[in-house]
Amino acid sequence: MSPLRAIVRNELRILRHDPVPLVLLIGMPIVLMVLLSQSLGHVLLFEGYDDTPGSMHTAPGMACLFGFFSIAIVGFAIFREHGWRTWPRLRAAGVGGPALFAGKLAVPAGMLVLQHAVLFGFGVGVLGFKVNGAWLAVALLALAFALMILCAGLAAAALLGTVQQLNAVTNLGTMVLGGLGGALVPVRELPKWVQPISPASPVNWAMEGYRDVILDGAGVADVLPSLAAMSGLALLLAAVALARLRHDAPKRTWG
């Protein structure tokens, strides 16, 4: 068995015994979609979108907001090996850096894809969600968002030294950047002083693209700026991770 395949199988086994990350990515967003979609429908009506279900905002909004927690999932997958004292064993077994980190990213990547598919599918089947534009554009936005999140997870693991730091930074960053980027309510409904700084949040780039496609009927060409922004940030974060990740760097876990 190849090292990459062995690592992925082990990550899947851990997920099967501890499905909390999957519940966080899928279960909690569905609950909030059910609770918030009616209210967001009124907000969309106020914005001029007649007869538009609120799920057309809550589906992508909850996918982006809770998708940000995958940064912590990637980081914890690396910190966990240090806490179990198995990281040196993996290195001693001859597992190369690319295979090691690819194995740690594979399962979170699959979880992000599954999350978007389930949330959008639930929206279509239960909450009246529809896409007025091109589904291909939605898929490309989801892939660019997932790539950005995975690279952010590697960068966080490279820059942070303790699991407490990882937990604090990712939780605070998720809520601040998610709210600032319009994942909870449209940016136009945020306080006036917040709206000019909303583009500083990567979530805003994803939500602008999603709204253009889902609400305004845009196609792939129309969301190229959003795709370019998320892909550019992903490359920057990947460069940071490559520059700062050290296979032998110590990481402190709980205790």
Short mmCIF file of C-alpha atoms in Angstrom, two decimals:
data_model
loop_
_atom_site.label_atom_id
_atom_site.label_comp_id
_atom_site.label_asym_id
_atom_site.label_seq_id
_atom_site.Cartn_x
_atom_site.Cartn_y
_atom_site.Cartn_z
CA MET A 1 0.00 0.00 0.00
CA SER A 2 1.33 3.45 -0.91
CA PRO A 3 2.02 5.91 1.94
CA LEU A 4 -0.58 8.34 0.59
CA ARG A 5 -3.27 5.67 0.49
CA ALA A 6 -2.36 4.46 3.99
CA ILE A 7 -2.63 7.98 5.42
CA VAL A 8 -5.97 8.60 3.73
CA ARG A 9 -7.35 5.30 5.02
CA ASN A 10 -6.23 6.17 8.53
CA GLU A 11 -7.85 9.62 8.32
CA LEU A 12 -11.10 8.02 7.15
CA ARG A 13 -10.98 5.55 10.02
CA ILE A 14 -10.52 8.41 12.50
CA LEU A 15 -13.44 10.27 10.92
CA ARG A 16 -15.63 7.18 11.16
CA HIS A 17 -14.96 6.90 14.90
CA ASP A 18 -15.26 10.65 15.49
CA PRO A 19 -17.77 12.16 13.00
CA VAL A 20 -18.03 15.50 14.85
CA PRO A 21 -16.20 17.40 12.06
CA LEU A 22 -18.70 16.10 9.51
CA VAL A 23 -21.60 17.11 11.76
CA LEU A 24 -20.07 20.57 12.09
CA LEU A 25 -19.76 20.96 8.33
CA ILE A 26 -23.14 19.52 7.34
CA GLY A 27 -25.52 19.04 10.28
CA MET A 28 -25.30 22.49 11.87
CA PRO A 29 -25.58 24.39 8.55
CA ILE A 30 -28.73 22.47 7.67
CA VAL A 31 -30.29 23.43 11.00
CA LEU A 32 -29.47 27.09 10.44
CA MET A 33 -30.73 26.95 6.86
CA VAL A 34 -34.09 25.72 8.10
CA LEU A 35 -34.25 28.37 10.83
CA LEU A 36 -33.03 31.35 8.79
CA SER A 37 -34.33 30.82 5.26
CA GLN A 38 -37.75 32.36 5.84
CA SER A 39 -36.25 35.50 7.37
CA LEU A 40 -33.66 35.77 4.60
CA GLY A 41 -36.49 35.49 2.08
CA HIS A 42 -37.89 38.77 3.46
CA VAL A 43 -34.43 40.33 3.22
CA LEU A 44 -34.12 39.30 -0.43
CA LEU A 45 -37.59 40.69 -1.10
CA PHE A 46 -36.49 44.00 0.41
CA GLU A 47 -33.49 43.93 -1.94
CA GLY A 48 -35.82 43.60 -4.92
CA TYR A 49 -35.81 39.84 -5.51
CA ASP A 50 -39.50 38.97 -5.76
CA ASP A 51 -40.72 35.46 -4.96
CA THR A 52 -37.19 34.33 -4.05
CA PRO A 53 -36.70 31.75 -1.28
CA GLY A 54 -34.24 32.69 1.43
CA SER A 55 -32.36 29.44 0.81
CA MET A 56 -30.86 31.12 -2.26
CA HIS A 57 -28.75 33.05 0.24
CA THR A 58 -28.55 30.66 3.19
CA ALA A 59 -27.35 27.66 1.16
CA PRO A 60 -24.14 29.31 -0.12
CA GLY A 61 -23.86 31.41 3.04
CA MET A 62 -23.85 28.45 5.41
CA ALA A 63 -21.56 26.50 3.07
CA CYS A 64 -19.01 29.33 3.19
CA LEU A 65 -19.37 30.06 6.91
CA PHE A 66 -19.03 26.49 8.13
CA GLY A 67 -16.61 25.58 5.36
CA PHE A 68 -14.15 27.92 7.07
CA PHE A 69 -14.03 25.51 10.00
CA SER A 70 -12.18 23.14 7.67
CA ILE A 71 -9.10 25.29 8.28
CA ALA A 72 -9.12 23.94 11.83
CA ILE A 73 -9.85 20.41 10.60
CA VAL A 74 -6.71 20.47 8.45
CA GLY A 75 -4.66 21.94 11.27
CA PHE A 76 -5.93 19.44 13.84
CA ALA A 77 -5.06 16.54 11.51
CA ILE A 78 -1.42 17.66 11.67
CA PHE A 79 -1.35 18.68 15.34
CA ARG A 80 -2.99 15.38 16.29
CA GLU A 81 -0.02 13.39 14.98
CA HIS A 82 2.31 15.46 17.16
CA GLY A 83 0.08 14.91 20.20
CA TRP A 84 0.06 11.15 19.61
CA ARG A 85 3.85 11.15 19.01
CA THR A 86 3.23 9.51 15.63
CA TRP A 87 4.56 12.34 13.46
CA PRO A 88 8.23 11.27 13.90
CA ARG A 89 7.22 7.68 13.16
CA LEU A 90 5.65 8.72 9.86
CA ARG A 91 8.79 10.59 8.94
CA ALA A 92 11.01 7.71 10.06
CA ALA A 93 8.94 5.31 7.96
CA GLY A 94 10.08 7.18 4.88
CA VAL A 95 6.84 9.02 4.14
CA GLY A 96 7.78 12.04 2.02
CA GLY A 97 6.49 15.52 2.75
CA PRO A 98 4.24 15.73 -0.34
CA ALA A 99 2.56 12.39 0.39
CA LEU A 100 2.20 13.24 4.08
CA PHE A 101 0.52 16.59 3.55
CA ALA A 102 -1.53 15.37 0.58
CA GLY A 103 -2.88 12.59 2.77
CA LYS A 104 -3.84 15.09 5.44
CA LEU A 105 -5.64 17.27 2.87
CA ALA A 106 -7.49 14.53 0.99
CA VAL A 107 -10.21 13.82 3.57
CA PRO A 108 -10.97 17.50 4.38
CA ALA A 109 -11.15 18.14 0.63
CA GLY A 110 -13.70 15.37 0.23
CA MET A 111 -15.65 16.68 3.20
CA LEU A 112 -15.86 20.16 1.66
CA VAL A 113 -17.12 18.75 -1.64
CA LEU A 114 -19.65 16.60 0.20
CA GLN A 115 -20.75 19.57 2.32
CA HIS A 116 -21.51 21.77 -0.67
CA ALA A 117 -23.31 18.95 -2.47
CA VAL A 118 -25.48 18.11 0.55
CA LEU A 119 -26.33 21.72 1.45
CA PHE A 120 -27.24 22.70 -2.10
CA GLY A 121 -29.10 19.43 -2.59
CA PHE A 122 -31.02 19.93 0.66
CA GLY A 123 -31.87 23.45 -0.44
CA VAL A 124 -33.21 22.20 -3.78
CA GLY A 125 -35.18 19.34 -2.30
CA VAL A 126 -36.60 21.00 0.82
CA LEU A 127 -36.23 24.79 0.79
CA GLY A 128 -36.98 25.79 -2.80
CA PHE A 129 -33.37 26.61 -3.68
CA LYS A 130 -32.65 27.15 -7.37
CA VAL A 131 -29.88 28.57 -9.54
CA ASN A 132 -30.87 31.19 -12.08
CA GLY A 133 -27.46 31.07 -13.75
CA ALA A 134 -25.01 28.32 -14.67
CA TRP A 135 -24.51 25.38 -12.33
CA LEU A 136 -21.00 25.06 -13.76
CA ALA A 137 -20.19 28.48 -12.31
CA VAL A 138 -21.47 27.32 -8.91
CA ALA A 139 -19.26 24.24 -9.09
CA LEU A 140 -16.19 26.27 -10.02
CA LEU A 141 -16.81 28.71 -7.18
CA ALA A 142 -17.14 25.82 -4.74
CA LEU A 143 -13.88 24.26 -5.96
CA ALA A 144 -11.99 27.57 -5.75
CA PHE A 145 -13.37 28.15 -2.25
CA ALA A 146 -12.34 24.64 -1.15
CA LEU A 147 -8.83 25.11 -2.55
CA MET A 148 -8.48 28.41 -0.69
CA ILE A 149 -9.63 26.82 2.58
CA LEU A 150 -7.29 23.84 2.28
CA CYS A 151 -4.30 26.10 1.63
CA ALA A 152 -5.33 28.26 4.57
CA GLY A 153 -5.36 25.14 6.76
CA LEU A 154 -1.79 24.29 5.76
CA ALA A 155 -0.68 27.89 6.33
CA ALA A 156 -2.30 27.91 9.78
CA ALA A 157 -0.53 24.66 10.69
CA ALA A 158 2.75 26.16 9.51
CA LEU A 159 2.45 29.49 11.31
CA LEU A 160 0.85 28.46 14.60
CA GLY A 161 2.72 26.54 17.28
CA THR A 162 0.00 25.28 19.63
CA VAL A 163 -3.41 23.74 19.22
CA GLN A 164 -4.85 26.46 21.47
CA GLN A 165 -3.66 29.08 19.01
CA LEU A 166 -5.13 27.12 16.11
CA ASN A 167 -8.48 26.75 17.87
CA ALA A 168 -8.70 30.43 18.81
CA VAL A 169 -7.58 31.84 15.47
CA THR A 170 -9.81 29.62 13.35
CA ASN A 171 -12.95 30.05 15.48
CA LEU A 172 -12.58 33.81 15.74
CA GLY A 173 -11.56 34.13 12.10
CA THR A 174 -14.54 32.07 10.94
CA MET A 175 -17.12 34.21 12.70
CA VAL A 176 -15.48 37.56 11.87
CA LEU A 177 -14.70 36.82 8.24
CA GLY A 178 -17.98 34.96 7.71
CA GLY A 179 -20.10 37.76 9.12
CA LEU A 180 -18.05 40.46 7.44
CA GLY A 181 -18.22 38.66 4.10
CA GLY A 182 -22.01 38.40 4.02
CA ALA A 183 -22.46 34.72 4.85
CA LEU A 184 -25.10 35.40 7.52
CA VAL A 185 -26.88 38.36 5.91
CA PRO A 186 -26.22 40.17 2.62
CA VAL A 187 -23.47 42.76 2.77
CA ARG A 188 -26.00 45.47 1.89
CA GLU A 189 -27.79 44.78 5.16
CA LEU A 190 -24.66 45.14 7.29
CA PRO A 191 -23.94 48.41 9.14
CA LYS A 192 -22.85 51.23 6.84
CA TRP A 193 -19.38 51.39 8.36
CA VAL A 194 -18.85 47.66 7.79
CA GLN A 195 -19.78 47.54 4.10
CA PRO A 196 -16.62 49.28 2.76
CA ILE A 197 -14.35 46.78 4.54
CA SER A 198 -16.38 43.70 3.60
CA PRO A 199 -14.19 42.94 0.52
CA ALA A 200 -11.31 42.33 2.94
CA SER A 201 -12.99 39.01 3.79
CA PRO A 202 -12.37 36.07 1.40
CA VAL A 203 -15.94 34.97 2.16
CA ASN A 204 -17.13 38.12 0.42
CA TRP A 205 -15.46 37.03 -2.81
CA ALA A 206 -17.24 33.68 -2.71
CA MET A 207 -20.61 35.16 -1.73
CA GLU A 208 -20.48 37.83 -4.44
CA GLY A 209 -19.86 35.13 -7.01
CA TYR A 210 -22.60 32.89 -5.64
CA ARG A 211 -25.14 35.73 -5.55
CA ASP A 212 -24.30 36.73 -9.12
CA VAL A 213 -24.95 33.20 -10.34
CA ILE A 214 -27.79 32.10 -8.06
CA LEU A 215 -29.79 35.32 -7.89
CA ASP A 216 -28.79 37.29 -10.99
CA GLY A 217 -28.36 34.49 -13.53
CA ALA A 218 -24.63 34.99 -14.18
CA GLY A 219 -22.42 32.53 -16.04
CA VAL A 220 -18.82 31.40 -15.72
CA ALA A 221 -17.37 34.48 -17.41
CA ASP A 222 -19.18 36.77 -14.99
CA VAL A 223 -17.61 35.19 -11.90
CA LEU A 224 -14.02 35.12 -13.17
CA PRO A 225 -13.03 37.97 -10.80
CA SER A 226 -14.25 35.95 -7.79
CA LEU A 227 -12.53 32.81 -9.07
CA ALA A 228 -9.30 34.72 -9.68
CA ALA A 229 -9.37 36.32 -6.22
CA MET A 230 -9.88 33.01 -4.38
CA SER A 231 -7.35 31.18 -6.54
CA GLY A 232 -4.80 33.95 -6.05
CA LEU A 233 -5.21 33.83 -2.28
CA ALA A 234 -4.92 30.04 -2.38
CA LEU A 235 -1.57 30.32 -4.21
CA LEU A 236 -0.34 32.91 -1.71
CA LEU A 237 -1.32 30.74 1.25
CA ALA A 238 0.27 27.70 -0.38
CA ALA A 239 3.49 29.67 -0.81
CA VAL A 240 3.41 30.68 2.86
CA ALA A 241 2.84 27.07 3.90
CA LEU A 242 5.69 25.79 1.72
CA ALA A 243 8.04 28.44 3.07
CA ARG A 244 7.21 27.91 6.75
CA LEU A 245 6.26 24.23 7.08
CA ARG A 246 9.01 22.23 8.72
CA HIS A 247 8.65 18.47 9.05
CA ASP A 248 10.62 18.47 12.29
CA ALA A 249 9.04 21.60 13.84
CA PRO A 250 7.50 20.80 17.25
CA LYS A 251 3.79 21.38 17.78
CA ARG A 252 2.18 21.58 21.20
CA THR A 253 -1.21 20.00 21.73
CA TRP A 254 -3.51 20.06 24.77
CA GLY A 255 -1.74 19.66 28.06
#
